XYZ file of C-alpha atoms in Angstrom:
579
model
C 0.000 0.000 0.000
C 1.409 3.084 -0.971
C 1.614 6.167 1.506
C -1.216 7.690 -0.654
C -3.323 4.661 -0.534
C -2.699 4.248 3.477
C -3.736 7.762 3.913
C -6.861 7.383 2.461
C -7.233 4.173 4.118
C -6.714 5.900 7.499
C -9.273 8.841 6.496
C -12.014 6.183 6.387
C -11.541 4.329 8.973
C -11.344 7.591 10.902
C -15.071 8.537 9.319
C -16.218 5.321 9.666
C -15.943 5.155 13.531
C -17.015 8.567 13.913
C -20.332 7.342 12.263
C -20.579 4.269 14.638
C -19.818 6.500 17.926
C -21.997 6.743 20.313
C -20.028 9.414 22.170
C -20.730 12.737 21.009
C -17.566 13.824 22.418
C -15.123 11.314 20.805
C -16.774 11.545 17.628
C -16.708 15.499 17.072
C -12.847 14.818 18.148
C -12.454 12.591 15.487
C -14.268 14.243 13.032
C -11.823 17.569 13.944
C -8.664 15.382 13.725
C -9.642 14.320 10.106
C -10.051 17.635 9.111
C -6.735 18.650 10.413
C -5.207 15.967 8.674
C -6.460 16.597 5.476
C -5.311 20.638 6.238
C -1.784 19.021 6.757
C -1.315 19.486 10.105
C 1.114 16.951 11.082
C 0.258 16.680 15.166
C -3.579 15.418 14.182
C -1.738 13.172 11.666
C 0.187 11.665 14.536
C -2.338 11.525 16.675
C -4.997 9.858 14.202
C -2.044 7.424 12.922
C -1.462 6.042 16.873
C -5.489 6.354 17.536
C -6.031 3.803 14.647
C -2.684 2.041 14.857
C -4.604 -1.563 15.190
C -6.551 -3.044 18.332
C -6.120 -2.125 22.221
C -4.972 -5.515 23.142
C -7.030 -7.504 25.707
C -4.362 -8.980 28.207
C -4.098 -10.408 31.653
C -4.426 -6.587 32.777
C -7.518 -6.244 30.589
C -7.188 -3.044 28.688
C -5.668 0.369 30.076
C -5.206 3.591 27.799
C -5.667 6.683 26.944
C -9.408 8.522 26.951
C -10.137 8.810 23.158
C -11.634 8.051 19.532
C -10.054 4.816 17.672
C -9.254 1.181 18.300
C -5.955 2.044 19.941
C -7.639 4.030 22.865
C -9.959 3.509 25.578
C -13.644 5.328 24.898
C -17.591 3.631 24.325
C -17.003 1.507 21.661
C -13.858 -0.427 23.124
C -15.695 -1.376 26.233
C -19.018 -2.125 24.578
C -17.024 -5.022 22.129
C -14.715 -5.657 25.572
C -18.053 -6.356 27.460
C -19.736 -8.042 24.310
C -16.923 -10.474 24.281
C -16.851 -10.694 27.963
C -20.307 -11.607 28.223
C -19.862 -14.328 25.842
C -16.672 -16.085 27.653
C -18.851 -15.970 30.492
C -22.141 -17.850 29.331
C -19.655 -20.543 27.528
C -18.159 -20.603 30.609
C -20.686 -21.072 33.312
C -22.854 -23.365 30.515
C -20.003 -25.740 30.835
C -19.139 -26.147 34.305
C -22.635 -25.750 35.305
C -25.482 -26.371 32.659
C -28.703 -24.829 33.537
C -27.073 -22.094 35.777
C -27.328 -18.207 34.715
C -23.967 -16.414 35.213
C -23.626 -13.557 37.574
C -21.518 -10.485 37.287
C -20.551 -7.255 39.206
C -19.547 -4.312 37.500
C -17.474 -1.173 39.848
C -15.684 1.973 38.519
C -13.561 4.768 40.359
C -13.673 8.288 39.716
C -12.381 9.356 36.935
C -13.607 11.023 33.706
C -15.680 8.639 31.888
C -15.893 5.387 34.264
C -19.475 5.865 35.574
C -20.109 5.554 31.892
C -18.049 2.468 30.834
C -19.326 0.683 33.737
C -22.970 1.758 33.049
C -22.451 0.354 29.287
C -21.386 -2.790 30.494
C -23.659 -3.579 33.074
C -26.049 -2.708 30.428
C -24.203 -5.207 27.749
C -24.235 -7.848 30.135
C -27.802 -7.776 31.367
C -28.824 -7.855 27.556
C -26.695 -10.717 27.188
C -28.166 -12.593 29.957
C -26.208 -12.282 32.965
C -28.136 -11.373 36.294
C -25.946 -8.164 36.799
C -25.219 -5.851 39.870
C -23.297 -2.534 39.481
C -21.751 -0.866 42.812
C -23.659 2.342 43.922
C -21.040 4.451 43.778
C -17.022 5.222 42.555
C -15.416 2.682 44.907
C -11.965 0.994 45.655
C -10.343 -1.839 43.488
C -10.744 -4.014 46.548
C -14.104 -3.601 46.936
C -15.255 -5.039 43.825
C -13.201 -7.788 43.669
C -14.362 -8.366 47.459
C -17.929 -8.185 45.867
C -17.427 -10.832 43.277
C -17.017 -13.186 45.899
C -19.606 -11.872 48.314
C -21.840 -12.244 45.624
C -20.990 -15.413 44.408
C -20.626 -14.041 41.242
C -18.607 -15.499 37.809
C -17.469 -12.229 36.763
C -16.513 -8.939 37.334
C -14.913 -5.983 35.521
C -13.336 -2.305 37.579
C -13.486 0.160 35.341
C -10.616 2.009 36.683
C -6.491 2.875 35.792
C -5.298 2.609 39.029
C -1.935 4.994 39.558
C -1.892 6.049 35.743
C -1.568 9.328 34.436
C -5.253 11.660 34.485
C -5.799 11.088 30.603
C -5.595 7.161 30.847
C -8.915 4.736 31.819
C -8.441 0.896 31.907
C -10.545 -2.441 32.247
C -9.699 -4.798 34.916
C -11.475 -8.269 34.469
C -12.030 -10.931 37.477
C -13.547 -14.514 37.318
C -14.958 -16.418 40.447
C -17.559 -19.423 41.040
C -18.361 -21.137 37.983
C -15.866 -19.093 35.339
C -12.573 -20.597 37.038
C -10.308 -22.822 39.225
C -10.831 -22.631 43.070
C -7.628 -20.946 43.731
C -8.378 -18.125 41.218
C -12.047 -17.200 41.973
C -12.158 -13.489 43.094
C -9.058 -12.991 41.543
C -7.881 -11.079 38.090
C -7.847 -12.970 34.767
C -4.386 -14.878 33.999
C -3.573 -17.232 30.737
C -5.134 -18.969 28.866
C -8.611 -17.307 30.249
C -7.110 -13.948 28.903
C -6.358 -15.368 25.837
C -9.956 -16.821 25.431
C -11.859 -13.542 25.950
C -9.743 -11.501 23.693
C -10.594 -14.361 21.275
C -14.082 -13.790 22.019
C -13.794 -10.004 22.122
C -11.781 -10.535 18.889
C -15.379 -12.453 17.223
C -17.563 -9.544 18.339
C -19.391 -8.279 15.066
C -20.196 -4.680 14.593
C -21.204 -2.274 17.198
C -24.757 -1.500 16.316
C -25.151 -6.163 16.351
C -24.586 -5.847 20.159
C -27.546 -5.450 22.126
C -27.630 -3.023 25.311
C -30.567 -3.202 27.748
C -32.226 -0.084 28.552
C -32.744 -1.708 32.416
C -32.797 -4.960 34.308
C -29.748 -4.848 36.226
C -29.621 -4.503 39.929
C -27.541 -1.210 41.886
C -26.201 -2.580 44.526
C -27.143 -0.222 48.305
C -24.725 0.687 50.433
C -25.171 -2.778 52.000
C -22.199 -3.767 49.974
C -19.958 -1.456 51.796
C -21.019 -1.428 55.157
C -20.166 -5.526 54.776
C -16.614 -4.720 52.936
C -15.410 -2.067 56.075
C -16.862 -4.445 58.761
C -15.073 -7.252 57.487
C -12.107 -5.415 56.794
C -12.113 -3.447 60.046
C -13.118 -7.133 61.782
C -9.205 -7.945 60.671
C -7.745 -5.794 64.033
C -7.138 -8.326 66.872
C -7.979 -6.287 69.918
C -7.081 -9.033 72.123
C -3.365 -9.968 70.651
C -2.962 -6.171 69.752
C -4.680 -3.876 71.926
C -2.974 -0.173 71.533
C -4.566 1.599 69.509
C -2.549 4.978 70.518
C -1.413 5.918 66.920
C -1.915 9.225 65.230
C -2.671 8.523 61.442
C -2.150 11.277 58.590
C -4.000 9.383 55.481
C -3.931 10.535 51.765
C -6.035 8.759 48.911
C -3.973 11.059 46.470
C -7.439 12.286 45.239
C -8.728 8.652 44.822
C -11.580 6.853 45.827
C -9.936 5.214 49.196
C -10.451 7.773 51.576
C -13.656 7.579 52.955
C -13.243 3.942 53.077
C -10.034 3.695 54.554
C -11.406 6.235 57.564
C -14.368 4.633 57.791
C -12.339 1.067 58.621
C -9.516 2.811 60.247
C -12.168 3.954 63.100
C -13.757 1.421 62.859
C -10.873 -1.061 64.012
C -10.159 1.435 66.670
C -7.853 4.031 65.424
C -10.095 6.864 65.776
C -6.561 9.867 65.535
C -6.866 9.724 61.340
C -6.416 13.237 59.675
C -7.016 13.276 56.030
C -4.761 15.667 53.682
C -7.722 17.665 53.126
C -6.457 18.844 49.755
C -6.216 15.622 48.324
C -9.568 14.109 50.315
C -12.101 13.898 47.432
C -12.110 12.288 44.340
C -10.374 14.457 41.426
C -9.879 13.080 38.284
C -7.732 15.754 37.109
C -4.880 14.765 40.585
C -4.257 18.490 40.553
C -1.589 18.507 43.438
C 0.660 15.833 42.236
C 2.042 15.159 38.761
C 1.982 11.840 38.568
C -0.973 9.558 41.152
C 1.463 7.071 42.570
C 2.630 7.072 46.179
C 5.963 5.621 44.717
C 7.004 8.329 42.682
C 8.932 11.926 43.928
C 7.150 14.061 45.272
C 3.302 12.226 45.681
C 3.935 12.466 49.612
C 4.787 15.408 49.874
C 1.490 17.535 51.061
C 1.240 14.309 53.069
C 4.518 14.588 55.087
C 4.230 18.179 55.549
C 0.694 17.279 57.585
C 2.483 14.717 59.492
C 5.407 17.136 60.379
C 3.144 19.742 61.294
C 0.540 17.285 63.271
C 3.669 15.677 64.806
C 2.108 12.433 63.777
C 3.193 8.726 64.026
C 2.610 7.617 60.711
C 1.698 8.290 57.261
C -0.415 6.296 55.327
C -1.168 6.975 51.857
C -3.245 4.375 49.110
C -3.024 5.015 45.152
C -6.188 6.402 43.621
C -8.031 2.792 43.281
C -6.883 2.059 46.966
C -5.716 -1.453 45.798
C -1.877 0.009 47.018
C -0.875 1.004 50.385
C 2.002 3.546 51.106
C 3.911 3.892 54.585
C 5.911 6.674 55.681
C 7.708 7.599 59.173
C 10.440 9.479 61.078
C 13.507 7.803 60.539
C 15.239 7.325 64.064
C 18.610 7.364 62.142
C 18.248 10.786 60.456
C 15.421 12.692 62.032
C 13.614 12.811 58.715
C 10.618 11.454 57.147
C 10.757 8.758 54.487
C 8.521 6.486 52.945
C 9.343 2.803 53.399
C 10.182 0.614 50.504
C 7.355 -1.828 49.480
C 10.034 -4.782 50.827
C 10.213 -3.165 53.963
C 6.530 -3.034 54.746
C 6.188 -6.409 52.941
C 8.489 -7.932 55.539
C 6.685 -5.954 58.565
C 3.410 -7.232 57.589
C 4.911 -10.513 56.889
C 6.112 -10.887 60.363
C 3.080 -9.259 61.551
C 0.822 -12.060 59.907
C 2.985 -14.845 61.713
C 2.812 -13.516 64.989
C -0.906 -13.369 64.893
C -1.311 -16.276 63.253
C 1.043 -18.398 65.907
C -0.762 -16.678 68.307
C -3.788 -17.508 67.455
C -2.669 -21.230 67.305
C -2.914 -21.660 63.887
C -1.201 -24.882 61.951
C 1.908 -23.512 60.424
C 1.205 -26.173 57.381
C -2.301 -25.049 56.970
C -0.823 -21.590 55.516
C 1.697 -20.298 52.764
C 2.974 -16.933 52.600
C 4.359 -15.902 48.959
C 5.886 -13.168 47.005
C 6.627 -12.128 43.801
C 10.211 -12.979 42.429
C 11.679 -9.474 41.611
C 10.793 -8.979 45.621
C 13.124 -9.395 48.492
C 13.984 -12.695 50.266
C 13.536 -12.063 53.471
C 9.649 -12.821 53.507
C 10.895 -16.332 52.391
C 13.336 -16.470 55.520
C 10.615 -14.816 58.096
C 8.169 -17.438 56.926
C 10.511 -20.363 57.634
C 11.609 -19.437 60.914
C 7.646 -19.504 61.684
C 7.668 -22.707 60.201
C 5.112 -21.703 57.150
C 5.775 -22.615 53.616
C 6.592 -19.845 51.209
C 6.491 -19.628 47.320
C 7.414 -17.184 44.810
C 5.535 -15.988 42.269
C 5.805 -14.393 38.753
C 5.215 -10.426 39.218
C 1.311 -9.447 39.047
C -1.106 -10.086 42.032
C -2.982 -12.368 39.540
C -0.087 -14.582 40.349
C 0.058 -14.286 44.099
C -3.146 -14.661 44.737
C -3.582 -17.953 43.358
C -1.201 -19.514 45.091
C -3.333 -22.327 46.839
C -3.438 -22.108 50.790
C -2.229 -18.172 50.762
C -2.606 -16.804 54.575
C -0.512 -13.759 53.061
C 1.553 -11.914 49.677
C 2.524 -9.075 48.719
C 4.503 -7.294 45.700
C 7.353 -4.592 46.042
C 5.427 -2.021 44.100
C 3.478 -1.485 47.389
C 0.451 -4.464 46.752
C -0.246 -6.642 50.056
C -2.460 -9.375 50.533
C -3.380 -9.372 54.386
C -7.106 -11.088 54.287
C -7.178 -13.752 50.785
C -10.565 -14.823 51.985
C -12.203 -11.653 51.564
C -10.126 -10.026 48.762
C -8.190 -12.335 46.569
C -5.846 -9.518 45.257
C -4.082 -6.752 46.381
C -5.918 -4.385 48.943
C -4.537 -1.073 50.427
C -7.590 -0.423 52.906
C -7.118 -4.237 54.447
C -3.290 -3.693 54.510
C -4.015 -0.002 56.527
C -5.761 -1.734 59.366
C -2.613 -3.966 60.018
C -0.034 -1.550 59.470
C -2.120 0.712 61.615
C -2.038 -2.755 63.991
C 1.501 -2.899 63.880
C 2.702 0.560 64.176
C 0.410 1.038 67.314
C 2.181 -2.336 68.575
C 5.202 -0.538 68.289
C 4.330 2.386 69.958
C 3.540 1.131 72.811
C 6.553 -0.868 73.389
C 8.348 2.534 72.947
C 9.461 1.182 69.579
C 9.052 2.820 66.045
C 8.429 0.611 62.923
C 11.853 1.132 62.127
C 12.922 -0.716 65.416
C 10.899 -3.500 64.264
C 12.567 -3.868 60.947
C 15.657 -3.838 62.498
C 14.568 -6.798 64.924
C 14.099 -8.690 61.812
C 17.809 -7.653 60.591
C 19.396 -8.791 63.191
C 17.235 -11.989 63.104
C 17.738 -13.057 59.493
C 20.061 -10.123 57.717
C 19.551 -7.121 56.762
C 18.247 -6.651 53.332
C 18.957 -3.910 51.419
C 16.912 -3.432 47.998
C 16.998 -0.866 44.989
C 15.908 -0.777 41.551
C 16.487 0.892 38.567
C 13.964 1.507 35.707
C 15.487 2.764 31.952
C 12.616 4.336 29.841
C 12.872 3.777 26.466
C 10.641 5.700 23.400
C 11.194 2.500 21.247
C 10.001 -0.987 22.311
C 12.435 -2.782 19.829
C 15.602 -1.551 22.589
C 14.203 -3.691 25.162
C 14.498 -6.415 22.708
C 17.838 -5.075 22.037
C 19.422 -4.933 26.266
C 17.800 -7.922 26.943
C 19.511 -10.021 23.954
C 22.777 -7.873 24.862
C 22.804 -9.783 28.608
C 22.172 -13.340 27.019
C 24.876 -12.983 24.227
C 27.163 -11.442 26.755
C 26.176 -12.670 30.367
C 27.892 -10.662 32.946
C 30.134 -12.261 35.099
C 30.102 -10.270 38.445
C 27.953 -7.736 40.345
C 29.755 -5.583 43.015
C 33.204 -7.140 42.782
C 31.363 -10.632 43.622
C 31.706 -13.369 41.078
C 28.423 -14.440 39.553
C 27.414 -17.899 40.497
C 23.749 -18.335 39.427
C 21.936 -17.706 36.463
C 18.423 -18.127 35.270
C 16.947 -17.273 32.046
C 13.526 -17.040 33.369
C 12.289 -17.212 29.595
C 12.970 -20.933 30.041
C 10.786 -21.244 33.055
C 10.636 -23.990 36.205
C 8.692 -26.145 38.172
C 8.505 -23.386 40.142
C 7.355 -20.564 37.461
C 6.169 -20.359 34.161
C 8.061 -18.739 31.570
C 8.625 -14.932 31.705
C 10.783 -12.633 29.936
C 13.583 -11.985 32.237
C 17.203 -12.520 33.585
C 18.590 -13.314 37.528
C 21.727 -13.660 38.853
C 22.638 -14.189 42.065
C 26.741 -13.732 43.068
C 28.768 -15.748 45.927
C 27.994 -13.417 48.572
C 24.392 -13.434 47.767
C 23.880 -10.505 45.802
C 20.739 -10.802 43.544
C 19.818 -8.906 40.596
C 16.850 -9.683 38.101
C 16.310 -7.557 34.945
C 12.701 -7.506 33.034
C 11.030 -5.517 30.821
C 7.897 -3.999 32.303
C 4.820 -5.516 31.399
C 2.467 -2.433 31.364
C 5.110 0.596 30.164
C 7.742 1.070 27.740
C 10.980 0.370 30.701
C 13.318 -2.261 31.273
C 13.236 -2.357 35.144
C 16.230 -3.801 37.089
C 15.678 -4.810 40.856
C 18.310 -5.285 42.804
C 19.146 -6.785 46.641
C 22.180 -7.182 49.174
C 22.180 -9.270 52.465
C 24.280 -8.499 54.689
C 24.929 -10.544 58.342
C 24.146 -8.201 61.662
C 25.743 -9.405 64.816
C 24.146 -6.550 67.250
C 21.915 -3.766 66.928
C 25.351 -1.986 67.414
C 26.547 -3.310 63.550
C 23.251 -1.489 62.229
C 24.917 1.599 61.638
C 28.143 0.826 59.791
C 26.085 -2.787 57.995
C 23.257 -0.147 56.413
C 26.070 1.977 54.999
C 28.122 -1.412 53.739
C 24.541 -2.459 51.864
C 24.106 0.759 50.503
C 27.822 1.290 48.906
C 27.315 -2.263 47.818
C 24.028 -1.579 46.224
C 25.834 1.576 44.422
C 28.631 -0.808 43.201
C 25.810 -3.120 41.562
C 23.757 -0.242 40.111
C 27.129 0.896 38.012
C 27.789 -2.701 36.972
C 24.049 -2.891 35.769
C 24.576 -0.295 33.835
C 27.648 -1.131 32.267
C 26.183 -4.500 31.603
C 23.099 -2.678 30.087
C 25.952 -0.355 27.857
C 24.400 2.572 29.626
């Protein structure tokens, strides 16, 4: 096809979804882009070329992109054919593994622009396919719907919602439970081959105006639904083991739709000191006060910390807009100064946390697993043993994790925890809250800090050091490119140790399945695993360091050995990377 001949091509296609859109909005944008393009404006160009450069791909994280017109972005007619398609993995689904049965499905959204609508749409596509179909009363947490689909005893369930993105972005997250899947994966996001089968289905989905949408018929859930989620949740607090409850709380939802929630459960379990950063309280879809909606990046704490400073407070807690992350922050005895913990630190708090109630409560050891993802740190794997609980690891995603069968408790480095699996088979930052709240207050009233408690665990099983380092790239092919660089020319040391394991994790184990991704560990136990990211275009490098503490009095001088060794491993990387 000449460039002539594509143009033209692209024109139509442009005009031809304009026709079919029933969004006012995207349409009029589409129709203005066309016009610029055919004044020769070479931004609308662009912008129509990547709007219509093929299909948003259906994958294990459903769909995520930007709000717009075209098959590349996420707007009406996406999630009507996502839903259409959904709907009929579903009624295959349920038909086999229980003939006779009607499927059930909940539909939630958060708060930004458009998600009320995309939800609406496909509660409305599903109810016209046949599914008995309940929609959540209001923008709620991540958590909350996938806590409904098993409260509900329902096969499906979609959260219209893109997390920590960027304001412009909207995304699809897809669940199965009862009927739809394996017992170990009901309640819990969509991995292979069930991703493979919807997008197959979405894939077979004919033209928009052949999918039927019901004017009515499904059911909007009360506020029932809630009131069940934050008793439940706030039910997780063990007065009895844990009583103090003397913590002062400063709490950001980073103008998401955790915060009522999380207060609401906070008090509930007892910690009634919880002062919300007022200017980031309510749902904004526009995140005015931070540039980018993720507690992990620079500068997303910062209103938060300067609350906590002023309020003198004990703790900072802060969740990501969809409240399925949870953020901790606290004054460093070392330096005097606030810092957020790393996602391994508060994994490994929480971790020990969960064994000490759970031996308390005289639970059977074997009875439980504890499991994280492989790019995180090892010390949940030693913390578990010396509790005598098994422990797995996991390919990254909490659609991994939380399938693991027997999980009492996982987590993820990028801030995901998984305190309560029977109630919320994935990640949950409002569960997480309670228990960090649990712990902290523990703390507290042993005249410790959280930091005192991760030092326990130090001196108990080494401390851990972790880092990573993520390369954006503007061209997908030079992922392709470093990673092929490492395999042709393995490195042979990390920090002046000698590497003396290496797995191709392409080639996958008994343990995992195949992934795209490299690890070496070196002779004094230096690990390093290189991936590219599975949602954005960035290789992303984690690295770790153990290091043996004899006394609390070797914490000084063994944090500043990890962290010059953790330097010395970053340059390596790289120079291994030809950065």
């Amino acid at each position: 096809m000449t460039s002539s001949e594509a143009d033209l091509q692209l024109l139509n296609d442009a005009r031809a979804w304009a026709a079919q859109d029933p969004d006012p909005r995207t349409a009029a944008t589409l129709t203005e882009l066309v016009k610029l393009t055919e004044a020769g404006t070479p931004a609308a160009r662009q912008d129509l070329e990547d709007s219509f450069r093929g299909t948003l791909q259906f994958g294990t994280a459903g769909l995520r992109a930007a709000l717009g017109p075209g098959p590349n972005r996420m707007n009406r007619v996406v999630v009507r054919r996502a839903a259409a398609g959904f709907a009929t993995f579903l009624l295959r689904a349920v038909a086999e593994a229980a003939p006779g049965t009607r499927p059930r499905a909940v539909v939630g959204y958060d708060a930004r622009y458009n998600s009320d609508i995309f939800a609406t749409e496909t509660a409305a596509v599903f109810t016209a396919a046949g599914i008995e179909t309940f929609l959540m009363p209001a923008a709620l947490p991540t958590p909350l719907l996938a806590y409904a689909v098993r409260a509900l005893e329902c096969d499906g369930g979609v959260m219209v919602t893109a997390s920590h993105n960027p304001p412009q972005d909207s995304g699809y997250k897809v669940y199965l439970g009862r009927h739809a899947v394996e017992e170990s994966g009901r309640g819990a996001q969509i991995v292979a081959p069930y991703d493979a089968r919807i997008a197959d289905e979405i894939s077979r989905t004919g033209e928009l105006a052949s999918i039927p949408l019901a004017q009515d018929g499904w059911t909007v859930l009360d506020s029932g639904i809630v009131e069940n989620y934050e008793a439940a949740t706030a039910g997780l607090a063990d007065r009895p083991l844990f009583p103090a409850r003397d913590l002062k709380i400063v709490l950001t939802p980073l103008h998401g739709v955790g915060g009522a929630t999380a207060v609401s459960v906070l008090r509930a379990a007892g910690f009634t000191d919880v002062t919300l950063v007022s200017e980031q309280a309510e749902p904004d879809p526009d995140f005015p006060t931070v540039s980018f909606p993720n507690p992990e990046e620079p500068g997303a704490l910062d209103l938060a910390l300067g609350v906590a400073m002023q309020a003198d407070a004990d703790i900072v807690l802060a969740n990501d807009p969809d409240a399925d992350r949870a953020a901790v922050a606290a004054k460093d005895p070392d330096t005097g100064a606030w810092r957020m913990l790393r996602g391994d630190e508060v994994g490994a708090l929480l971790g020990a946390h969960v064994a000490a109630r759970l031996a308390a409560s005289g639970a059977e050891a074997e009875a439980g697993v504890f499991a994280n993802s492989v790019v995180s740190s090892r010390l949940l794997a030693r913390i578990a043993a010396a509790a005598g609980f098994a422990h797995e690891e996991t390919l990254t995603g909490f659609k991994w994790i939380s399938r693991v069968p027997g999980l009492v408790y996982g987590y993820e480095e990028a801030l995901g925890y998984c305190v309560a699996p029977d109630l919320v088979r994935d990640k949950d930052g409002l569960s997480a809250a309670v228990l960090i709240a649990e712990l902290a207050a523990t703390a507290k009233a042993e005249g410790k800090t959280i930091f005192d408690t991760l030092d326990e665990l130090y001196l108990v099983h080494g401390l851990h050091a972790s880092d990573q380092l993520n390369i954006r790239v503007g061209d997908l092919g030079l992922l392709d490119a470093m990673m092929n660089r490492l395999r042709v020319n393995p490195p042979e040391s990390f920090g002046g140790s000698a590497v003396e394991s290496f797995v191709d994790l392409a080639e996958g184990s008994d343990q995992l399945p195949p992934t795209d991704g490299l690890l070496y560990v070196t002779r004094d136990l230096s690990r390093v695993i290189i991936r590219p990211s599975g949602t954005e275009p960035k290789l992303k490098c984690y690295l770790e360091v153990i290091r043996s503490v004899g006394s609390a009095a070797e914490l000084p001088e063994a944090r500043l050995a990890a962290r010059a060794a953790l330097d010395q491993v970053l340059t390596d990387v790289r120079e291994a990377l030809g950065l």
